[in-house]
XYZ file of C-alpha atoms in Angstrom:
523
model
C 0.000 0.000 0.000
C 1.457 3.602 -0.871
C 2.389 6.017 1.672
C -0.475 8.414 2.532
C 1.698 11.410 1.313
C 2.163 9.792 -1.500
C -0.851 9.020 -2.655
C -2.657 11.475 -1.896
C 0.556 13.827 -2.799
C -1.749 16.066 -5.525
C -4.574 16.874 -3.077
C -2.398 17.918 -0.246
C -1.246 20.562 -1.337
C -5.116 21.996 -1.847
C -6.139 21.396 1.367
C -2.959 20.339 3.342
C -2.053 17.742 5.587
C -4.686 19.228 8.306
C -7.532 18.787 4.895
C -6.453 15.323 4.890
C -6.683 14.222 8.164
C -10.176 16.170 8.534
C -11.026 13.974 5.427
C -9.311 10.465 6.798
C -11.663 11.168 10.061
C -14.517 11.423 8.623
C -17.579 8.631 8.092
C -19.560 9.006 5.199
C -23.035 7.919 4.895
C -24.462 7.565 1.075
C -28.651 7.124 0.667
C -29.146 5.523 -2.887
C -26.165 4.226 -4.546
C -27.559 3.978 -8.123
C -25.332 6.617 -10.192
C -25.683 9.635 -8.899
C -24.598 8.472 -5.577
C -21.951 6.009 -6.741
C -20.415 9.026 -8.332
C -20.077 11.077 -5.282
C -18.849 8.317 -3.349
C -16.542 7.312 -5.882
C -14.647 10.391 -5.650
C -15.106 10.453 -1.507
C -12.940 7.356 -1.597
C -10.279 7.861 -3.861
C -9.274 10.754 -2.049
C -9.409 8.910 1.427
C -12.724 9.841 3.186
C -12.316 7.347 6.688
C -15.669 5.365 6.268
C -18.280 4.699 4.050
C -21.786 3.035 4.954
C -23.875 2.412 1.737
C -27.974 2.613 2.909
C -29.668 1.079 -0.206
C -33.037 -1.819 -0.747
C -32.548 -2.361 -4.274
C -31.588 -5.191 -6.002
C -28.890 -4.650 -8.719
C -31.171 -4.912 -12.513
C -30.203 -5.055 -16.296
C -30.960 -1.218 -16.320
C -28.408 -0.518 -13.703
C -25.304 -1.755 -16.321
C -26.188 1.218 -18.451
C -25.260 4.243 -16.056
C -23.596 2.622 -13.410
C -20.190 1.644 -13.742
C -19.759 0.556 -10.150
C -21.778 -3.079 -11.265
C -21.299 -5.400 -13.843
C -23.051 -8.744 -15.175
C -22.472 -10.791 -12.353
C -24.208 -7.980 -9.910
C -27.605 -8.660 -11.526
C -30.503 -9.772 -9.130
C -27.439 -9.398 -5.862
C -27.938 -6.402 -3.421
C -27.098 -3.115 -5.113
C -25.581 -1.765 -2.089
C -23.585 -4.945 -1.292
C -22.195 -4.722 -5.332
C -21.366 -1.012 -4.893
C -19.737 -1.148 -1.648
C -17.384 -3.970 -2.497
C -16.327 -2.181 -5.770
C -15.641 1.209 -3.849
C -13.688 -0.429 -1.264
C -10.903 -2.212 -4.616
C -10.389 1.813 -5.280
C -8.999 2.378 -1.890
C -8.504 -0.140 0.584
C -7.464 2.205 2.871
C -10.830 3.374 3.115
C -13.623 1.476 5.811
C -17.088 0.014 3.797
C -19.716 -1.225 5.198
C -23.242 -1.744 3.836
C -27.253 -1.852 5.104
C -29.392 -3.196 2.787
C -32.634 -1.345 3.421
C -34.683 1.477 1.720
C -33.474 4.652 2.820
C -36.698 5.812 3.557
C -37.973 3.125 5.930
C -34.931 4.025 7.718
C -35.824 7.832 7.591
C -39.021 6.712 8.976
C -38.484 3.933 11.791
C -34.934 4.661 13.131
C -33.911 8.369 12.926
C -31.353 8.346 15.306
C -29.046 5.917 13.075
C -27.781 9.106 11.539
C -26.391 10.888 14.066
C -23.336 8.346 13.954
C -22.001 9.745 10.809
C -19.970 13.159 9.922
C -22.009 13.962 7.226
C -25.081 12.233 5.035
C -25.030 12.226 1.173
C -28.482 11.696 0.470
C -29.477 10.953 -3.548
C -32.407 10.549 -5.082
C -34.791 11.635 -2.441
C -38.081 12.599 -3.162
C -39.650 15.630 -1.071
C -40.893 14.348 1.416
C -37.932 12.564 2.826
C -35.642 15.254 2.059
C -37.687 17.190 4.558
C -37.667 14.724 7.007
C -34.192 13.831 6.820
C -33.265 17.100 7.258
C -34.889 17.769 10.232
C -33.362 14.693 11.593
C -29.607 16.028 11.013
C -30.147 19.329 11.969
C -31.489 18.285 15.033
C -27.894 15.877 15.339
C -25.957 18.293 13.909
C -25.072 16.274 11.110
C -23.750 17.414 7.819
C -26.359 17.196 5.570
C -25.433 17.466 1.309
C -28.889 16.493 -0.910
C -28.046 15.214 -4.796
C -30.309 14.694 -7.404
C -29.952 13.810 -10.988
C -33.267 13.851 -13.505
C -32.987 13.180 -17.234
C -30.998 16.475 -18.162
C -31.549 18.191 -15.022
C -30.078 18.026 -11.316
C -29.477 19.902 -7.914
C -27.195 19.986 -5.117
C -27.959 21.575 -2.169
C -26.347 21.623 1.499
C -27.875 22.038 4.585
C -27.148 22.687 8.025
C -27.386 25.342 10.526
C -24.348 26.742 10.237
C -20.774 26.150 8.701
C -17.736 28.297 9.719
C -14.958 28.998 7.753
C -11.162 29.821 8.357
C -9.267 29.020 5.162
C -12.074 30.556 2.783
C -9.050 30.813 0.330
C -10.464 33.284 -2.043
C -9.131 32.936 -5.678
C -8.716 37.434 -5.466
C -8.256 38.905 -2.362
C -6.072 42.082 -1.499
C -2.750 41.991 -0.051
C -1.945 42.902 3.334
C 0.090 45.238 3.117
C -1.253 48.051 5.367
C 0.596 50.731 2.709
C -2.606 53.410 4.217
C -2.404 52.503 7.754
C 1.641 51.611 8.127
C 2.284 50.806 11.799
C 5.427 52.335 13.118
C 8.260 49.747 12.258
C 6.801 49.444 8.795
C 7.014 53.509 8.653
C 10.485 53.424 10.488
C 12.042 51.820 7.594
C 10.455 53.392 4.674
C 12.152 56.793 6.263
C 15.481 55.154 5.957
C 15.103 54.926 2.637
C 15.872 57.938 0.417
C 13.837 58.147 -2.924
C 15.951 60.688 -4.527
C 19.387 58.053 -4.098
C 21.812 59.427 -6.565
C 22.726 55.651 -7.416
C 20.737 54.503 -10.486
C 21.043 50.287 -9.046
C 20.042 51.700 -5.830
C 16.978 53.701 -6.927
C 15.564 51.021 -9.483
C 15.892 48.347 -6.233
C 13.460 50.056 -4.215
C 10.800 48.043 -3.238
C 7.339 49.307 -4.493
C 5.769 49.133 -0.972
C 8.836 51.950 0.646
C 7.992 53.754 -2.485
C 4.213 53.774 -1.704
C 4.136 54.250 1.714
C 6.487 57.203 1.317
C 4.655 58.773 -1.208
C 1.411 58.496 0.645
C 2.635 59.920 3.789
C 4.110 62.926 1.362
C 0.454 63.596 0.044
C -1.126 63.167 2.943
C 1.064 65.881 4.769
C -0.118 68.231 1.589
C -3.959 66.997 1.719
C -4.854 67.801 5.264
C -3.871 63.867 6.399
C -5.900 62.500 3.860
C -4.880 60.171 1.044
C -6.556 60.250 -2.786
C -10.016 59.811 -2.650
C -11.240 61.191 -5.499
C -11.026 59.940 -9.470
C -8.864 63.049 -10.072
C -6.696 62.816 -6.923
C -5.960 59.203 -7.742
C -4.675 59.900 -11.442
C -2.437 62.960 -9.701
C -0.867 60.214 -7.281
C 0.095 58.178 -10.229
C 1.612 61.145 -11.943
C 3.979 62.154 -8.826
C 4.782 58.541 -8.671
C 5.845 58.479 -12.411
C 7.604 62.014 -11.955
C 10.011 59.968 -9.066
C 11.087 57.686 -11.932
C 15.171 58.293 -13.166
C 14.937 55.645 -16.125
C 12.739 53.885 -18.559
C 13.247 50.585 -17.280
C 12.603 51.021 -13.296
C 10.224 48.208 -13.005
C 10.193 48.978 -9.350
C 8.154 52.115 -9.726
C 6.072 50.472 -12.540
C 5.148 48.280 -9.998
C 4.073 51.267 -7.842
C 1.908 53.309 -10.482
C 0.539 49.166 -11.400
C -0.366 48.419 -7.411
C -1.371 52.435 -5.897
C -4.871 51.167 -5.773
C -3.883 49.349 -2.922
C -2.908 53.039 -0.594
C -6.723 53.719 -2.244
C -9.011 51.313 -0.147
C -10.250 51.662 3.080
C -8.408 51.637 6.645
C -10.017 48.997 8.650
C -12.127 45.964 8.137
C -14.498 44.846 5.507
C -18.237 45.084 6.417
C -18.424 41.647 6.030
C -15.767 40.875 8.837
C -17.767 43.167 10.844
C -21.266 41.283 10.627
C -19.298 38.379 11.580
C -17.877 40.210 14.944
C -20.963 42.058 15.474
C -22.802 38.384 15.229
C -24.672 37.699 18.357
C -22.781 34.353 18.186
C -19.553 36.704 19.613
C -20.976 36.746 22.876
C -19.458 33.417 24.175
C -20.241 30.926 26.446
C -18.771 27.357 27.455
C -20.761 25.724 24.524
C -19.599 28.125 21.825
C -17.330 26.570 18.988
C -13.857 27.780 18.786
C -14.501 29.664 15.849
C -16.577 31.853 18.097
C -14.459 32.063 20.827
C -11.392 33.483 18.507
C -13.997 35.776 16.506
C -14.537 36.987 20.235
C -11.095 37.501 21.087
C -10.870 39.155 17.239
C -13.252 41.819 17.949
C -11.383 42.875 21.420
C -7.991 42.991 19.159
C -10.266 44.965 16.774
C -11.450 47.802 19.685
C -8.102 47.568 21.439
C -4.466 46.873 19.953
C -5.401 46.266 16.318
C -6.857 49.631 16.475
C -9.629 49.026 14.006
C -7.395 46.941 11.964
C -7.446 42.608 11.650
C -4.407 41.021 12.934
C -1.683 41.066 10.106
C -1.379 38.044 7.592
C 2.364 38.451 7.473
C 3.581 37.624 3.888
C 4.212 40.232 1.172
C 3.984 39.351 -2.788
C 7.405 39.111 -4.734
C 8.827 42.126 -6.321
C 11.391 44.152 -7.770
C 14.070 44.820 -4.883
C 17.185 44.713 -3.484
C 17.710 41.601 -1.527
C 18.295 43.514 1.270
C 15.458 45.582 1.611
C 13.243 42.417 0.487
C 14.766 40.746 3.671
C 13.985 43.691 5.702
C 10.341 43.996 4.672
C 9.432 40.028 4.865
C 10.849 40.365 8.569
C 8.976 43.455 9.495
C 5.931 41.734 8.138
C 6.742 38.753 10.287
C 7.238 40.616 13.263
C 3.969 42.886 13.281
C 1.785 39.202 12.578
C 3.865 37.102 15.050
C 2.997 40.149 17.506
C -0.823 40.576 16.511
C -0.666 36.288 16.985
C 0.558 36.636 20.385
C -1.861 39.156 21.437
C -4.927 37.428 20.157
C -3.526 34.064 21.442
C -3.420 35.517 25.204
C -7.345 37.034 24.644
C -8.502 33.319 23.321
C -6.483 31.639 26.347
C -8.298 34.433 28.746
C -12.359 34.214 27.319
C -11.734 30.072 27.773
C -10.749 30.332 31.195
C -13.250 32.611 31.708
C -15.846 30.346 30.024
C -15.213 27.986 32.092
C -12.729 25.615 29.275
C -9.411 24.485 29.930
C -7.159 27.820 28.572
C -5.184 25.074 26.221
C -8.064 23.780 24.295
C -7.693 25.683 21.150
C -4.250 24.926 20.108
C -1.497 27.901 18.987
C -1.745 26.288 15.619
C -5.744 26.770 15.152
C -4.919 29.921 16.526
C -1.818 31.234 13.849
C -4.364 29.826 11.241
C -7.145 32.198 12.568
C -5.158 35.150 12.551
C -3.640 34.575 9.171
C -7.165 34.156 7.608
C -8.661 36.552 9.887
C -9.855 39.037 6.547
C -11.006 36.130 4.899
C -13.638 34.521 7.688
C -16.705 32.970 6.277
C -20.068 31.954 7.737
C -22.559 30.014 6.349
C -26.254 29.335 7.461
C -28.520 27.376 5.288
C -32.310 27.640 5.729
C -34.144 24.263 6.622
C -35.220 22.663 3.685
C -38.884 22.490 4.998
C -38.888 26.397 4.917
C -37.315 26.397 1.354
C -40.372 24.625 0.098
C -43.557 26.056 1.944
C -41.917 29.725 1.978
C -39.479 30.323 -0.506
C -38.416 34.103 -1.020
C -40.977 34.902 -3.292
C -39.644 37.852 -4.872
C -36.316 35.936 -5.632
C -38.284 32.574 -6.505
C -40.544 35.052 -9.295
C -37.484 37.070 -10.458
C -35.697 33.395 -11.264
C -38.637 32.288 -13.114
C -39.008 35.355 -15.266
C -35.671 36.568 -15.680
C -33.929 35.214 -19.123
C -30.975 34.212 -17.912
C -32.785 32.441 -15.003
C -36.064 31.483 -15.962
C -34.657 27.699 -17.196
C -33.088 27.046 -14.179
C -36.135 28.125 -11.974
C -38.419 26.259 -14.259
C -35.899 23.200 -13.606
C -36.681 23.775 -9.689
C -40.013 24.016 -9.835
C -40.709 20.827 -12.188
C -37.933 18.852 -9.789
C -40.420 19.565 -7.228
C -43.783 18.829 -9.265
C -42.148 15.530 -10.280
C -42.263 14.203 -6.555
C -46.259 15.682 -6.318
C -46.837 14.150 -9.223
C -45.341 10.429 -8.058
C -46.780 11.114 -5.026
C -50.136 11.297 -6.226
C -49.923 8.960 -9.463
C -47.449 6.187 -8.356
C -45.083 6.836 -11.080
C -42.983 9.473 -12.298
C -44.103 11.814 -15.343
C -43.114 9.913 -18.185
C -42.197 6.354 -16.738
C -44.457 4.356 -18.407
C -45.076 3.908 -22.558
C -48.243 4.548 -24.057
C -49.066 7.832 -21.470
C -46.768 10.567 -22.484
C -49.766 13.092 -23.120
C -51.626 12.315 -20.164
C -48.756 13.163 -18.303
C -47.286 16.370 -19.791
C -51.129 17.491 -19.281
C -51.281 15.958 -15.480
C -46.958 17.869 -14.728
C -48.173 20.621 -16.232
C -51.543 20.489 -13.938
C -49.282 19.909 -11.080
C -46.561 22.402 -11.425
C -49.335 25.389 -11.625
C -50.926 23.840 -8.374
C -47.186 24.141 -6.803
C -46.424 27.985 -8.298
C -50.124 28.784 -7.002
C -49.549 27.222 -3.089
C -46.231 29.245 -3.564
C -47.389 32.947 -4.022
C -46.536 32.668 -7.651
C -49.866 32.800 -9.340
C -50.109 34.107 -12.902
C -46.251 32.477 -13.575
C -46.033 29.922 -16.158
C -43.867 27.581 -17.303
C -42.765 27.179 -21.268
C -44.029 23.482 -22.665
C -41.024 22.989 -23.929
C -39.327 22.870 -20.280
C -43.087 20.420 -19.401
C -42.466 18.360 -22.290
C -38.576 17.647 -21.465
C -39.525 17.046 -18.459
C -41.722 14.185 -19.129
C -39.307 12.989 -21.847
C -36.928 12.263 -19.100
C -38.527 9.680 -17.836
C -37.250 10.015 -13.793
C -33.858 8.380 -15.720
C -30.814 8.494 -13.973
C -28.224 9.340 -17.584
C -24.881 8.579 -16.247
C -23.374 11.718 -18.037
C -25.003 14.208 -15.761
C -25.259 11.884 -12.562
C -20.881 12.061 -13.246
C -21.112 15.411 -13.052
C -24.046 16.550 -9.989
C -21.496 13.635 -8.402
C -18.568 15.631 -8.996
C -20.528 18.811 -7.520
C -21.606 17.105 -4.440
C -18.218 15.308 -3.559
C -16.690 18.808 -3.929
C -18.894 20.191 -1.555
C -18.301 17.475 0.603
C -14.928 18.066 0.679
C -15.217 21.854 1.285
C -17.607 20.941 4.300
C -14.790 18.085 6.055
C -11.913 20.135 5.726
C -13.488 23.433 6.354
C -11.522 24.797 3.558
C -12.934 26.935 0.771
C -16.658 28.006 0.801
C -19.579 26.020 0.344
C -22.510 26.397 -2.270
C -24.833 29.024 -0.454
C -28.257 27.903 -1.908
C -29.618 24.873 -4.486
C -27.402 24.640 -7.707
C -29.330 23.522 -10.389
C -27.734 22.086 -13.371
C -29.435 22.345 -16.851
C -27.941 19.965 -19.284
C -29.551 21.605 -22.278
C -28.273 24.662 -22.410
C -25.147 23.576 -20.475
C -25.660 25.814 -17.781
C -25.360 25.659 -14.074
C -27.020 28.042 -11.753
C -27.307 28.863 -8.335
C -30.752 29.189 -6.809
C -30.917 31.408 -3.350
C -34.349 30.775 -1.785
């Protein structure tokens, strides 16, 4: 067997050893292993989820060897969950399987507190009811809870739980802290060492844009009443004097400077969105807070007090043109200021958990140096119980999705995934199942789906028969093309939701194989 670094060598450096072992920890549970769900877990186990428990009555048929590459031949008439489990555990055999053959909704029905064993549930192929059902189950557990759904051309993913924290959001665009507005006074020390009128050309083209920057902002704001460019005409006038410093053509240093000003441009202080999170009510801790809340509480004292409006400092700086030296200089500075923020912060987390009543020592220096480094970058995530969705979705959002162009396919998609499951509920089958009924049944979705928009608030919206009549084409088939891909979605989010890395879908993500679109639904 390979060495866990080894194999897993690509992925670690996404979400790090501290990802992985997140991910190794976890146990899995899958509802439905037909495609959809054999793709999610597929993915779950190649990249080392602990354990796996496969909830599924079915017995493995002739249809199944069409979209299901996780049974063969010899799986025909045997337990489908048995088959699937027994393939997924030759992928990785590192990874614990186990399987129940049962009907995941009996065992939504008769024994709700099975669930509560697991990290998180994958449930596929639900219809309504369950999903609702289910969900209050988890929630009530506080058990990750990811719903997947794959329908002819169509699909959905959608989360939910009460709430999801996040440290290591890592954005794909987010600002550098550089703190060229605000400098603090070692940062400002140095830059006044520096003379930007050195006589020696090697010397002037080696100065790092940041001394050049924080210089020349301190030089307009002595001229501006202590105020820095605000305005579209003050900002072009920066550039200029920043341009007027340059000796030579080729001084990519101040290039650099004119390139990254915007940077002295944006506010001192935190984002709004940092302060929600420190103005949450969730702030105010107690001795069952999370962590997370605990160190947002001993963010927004550092906020009031030492930070002096400011988040603790990340403590890296980008590459540029410079001197070795003064490169040196600045990446230690930066160092110093976070190490020193780090320490401060650290000392107000050990103080609010002895005051809490928790051992002082149960949030480790590490979780803490994490926190402060991501401190600008904080997430939280709440997800509306699925029940609520459904009887009270926000109707102006639900009527702007169904009318707007770009949007209108999608919501139509949503509302028909919906109608499908009234429709089964009150027919037996699925729109479309069954030869020889096709009209009755674009007539009977269509009769449904205008009974759901009415009980919704949306009367007087109406769907296009094309969107009906594709519908009913479908057939409730599972195609394995899109069941790959709402797989690949949902394992993705799993992922995100283990390791508490990178942010989670926020609302139901509808996929629409016929235009090739995907879409994300807030309601």
């Amino acid at each position: 067997m390979a060495e866990p670094k080894t194999k897993y060598d690509r992925q670690l450096r996404i979400w790090g050893e501290q990802g992985q072992t997140a991910l190794e920890k976890a146990s899995v549970c899958l509802l439905n292993c037909g495609p959809t769900g054999s793709e999610t877990l597929k993915n779950l186990v190649l990249g080392g989820v602990g354990s796996i428990t496969v909830i599924d009555g079915s017995k493995v048929e002739l249809g199944d060897l069409g979209n299901n590459f996780l049974v063969d031949e010899s799986s025909v008439g045997q337990s489908r969950a048995k088959c699937v489990c027994q393939f997924l555990q030759e992928l990785n055999d590192a990874v614990k399987a186990k399987f129940i053959e049962e009907h995941p909704e009996a065992l939504i029905q008769t024994n709700p507190s099975f669930f509560s064993q697991f990290t998180l549930v994958v449930a596929t192929q639900l219809v309504e009811d369950s999903m609702v059902k289910l969900d209050r189950i988890c929630r009530d557990a506080n058990v990750l809870l990811i719903f997947a759904r794959s329908y002819g051309l169509t699909g959905l993913v959608r989360i939910s739980l009460k709430e999801h924290t996040v440290i290591e959001s890592k954005p794909e665009h987010f600002l550098d802290d550089l703190r060229l507005n605000n400098p603090w006074p070692d940062l400002r020390g140095f830059a006044e060492t520096i003379d930007l009128d050195v006589s020696d050309p090697v010397e002037h083209k080696h100065t790092p844009y940041v001394v050049i920057l924080v210089k020349m902002a301190q030089e307009w704001a002595k001229c501006h009443g202590g105020k820095l460019p605000s305005t579209r005409e003050e900002k072009k006038e920066f550039k200029e004097l920043i341009k007027a410093r340059m000796t030579a053509i080729d001084e990519d240093n101040y290039k650099e400077a004119i390139e990254t000003s915007f940077k002295v441009f944006t506010h001192r202080g935190i984002s709004p969105e940092l302060q929600q999170i420190i103005n949450d009510s969730r702030s105010e801790v107690d001795s069952s807070s999370s962590d997370f809340w605990v160190m947002v509480a001993a963010l927004k004292e550092f906020v009031a007090n030492e930070g002096g409006g400011e988040a603790p400092l990340e403590g890296s700086i980008p590459d540029m043109t410079s001197s070795t030296e003064h490169y040196v200089c600045l990446q230690k500075i930066y160092q110093a200021k976070a190490e020193a923020d780090f320490l401060v912060i650290d000392q107000r987390v050990r103080t609010l958990l002895k005051k809490i009543g928790r051992d002082p020592s149960s949030i480790s220096k590490a979780t803490v140096k994490s926190f402060c480094k991501n401190a600008r970058k904080l997430k939280v995530c709440r997800y509306r119980p699925v029940e609520d969705e459904f009887n009270s979705p926000i109707l102006s959002d639900l009527q702007k999705y169904l009318t707007d162009e770009d949007y209108s396919v999608a919501g139509g998609f949503y509302i028909l995934l919906r109608a499908v499951d009234r429709f089964a509920a009150n027919y037996n089958s699925f729109p479309g199942q069954f030869d020889g009924v096709m009209d009755e049944d674009i007539s009977r979705l269509k009769t449904t789906a205008v009974g759901l928009l009415s009980d919704l608030g949306c009367n007087g919206v109406t769907l296009t028969e094309d969107l009906i009549n594709e519908m009913c084409r479908f057939g409730a088939a599972e195609l394995h093309a899109v069941a790959a891909f709402i797989g690949g979605i949902a394992s993705q989010e799993v992922i995100k939701l283990i390791t508490r890395q990178f942010v989670p879908l926020s609302g139901t993500f509808i996929f629409n194989g016929i235009d090739h679109k995907s879409q994300l639904l807030s309601l």
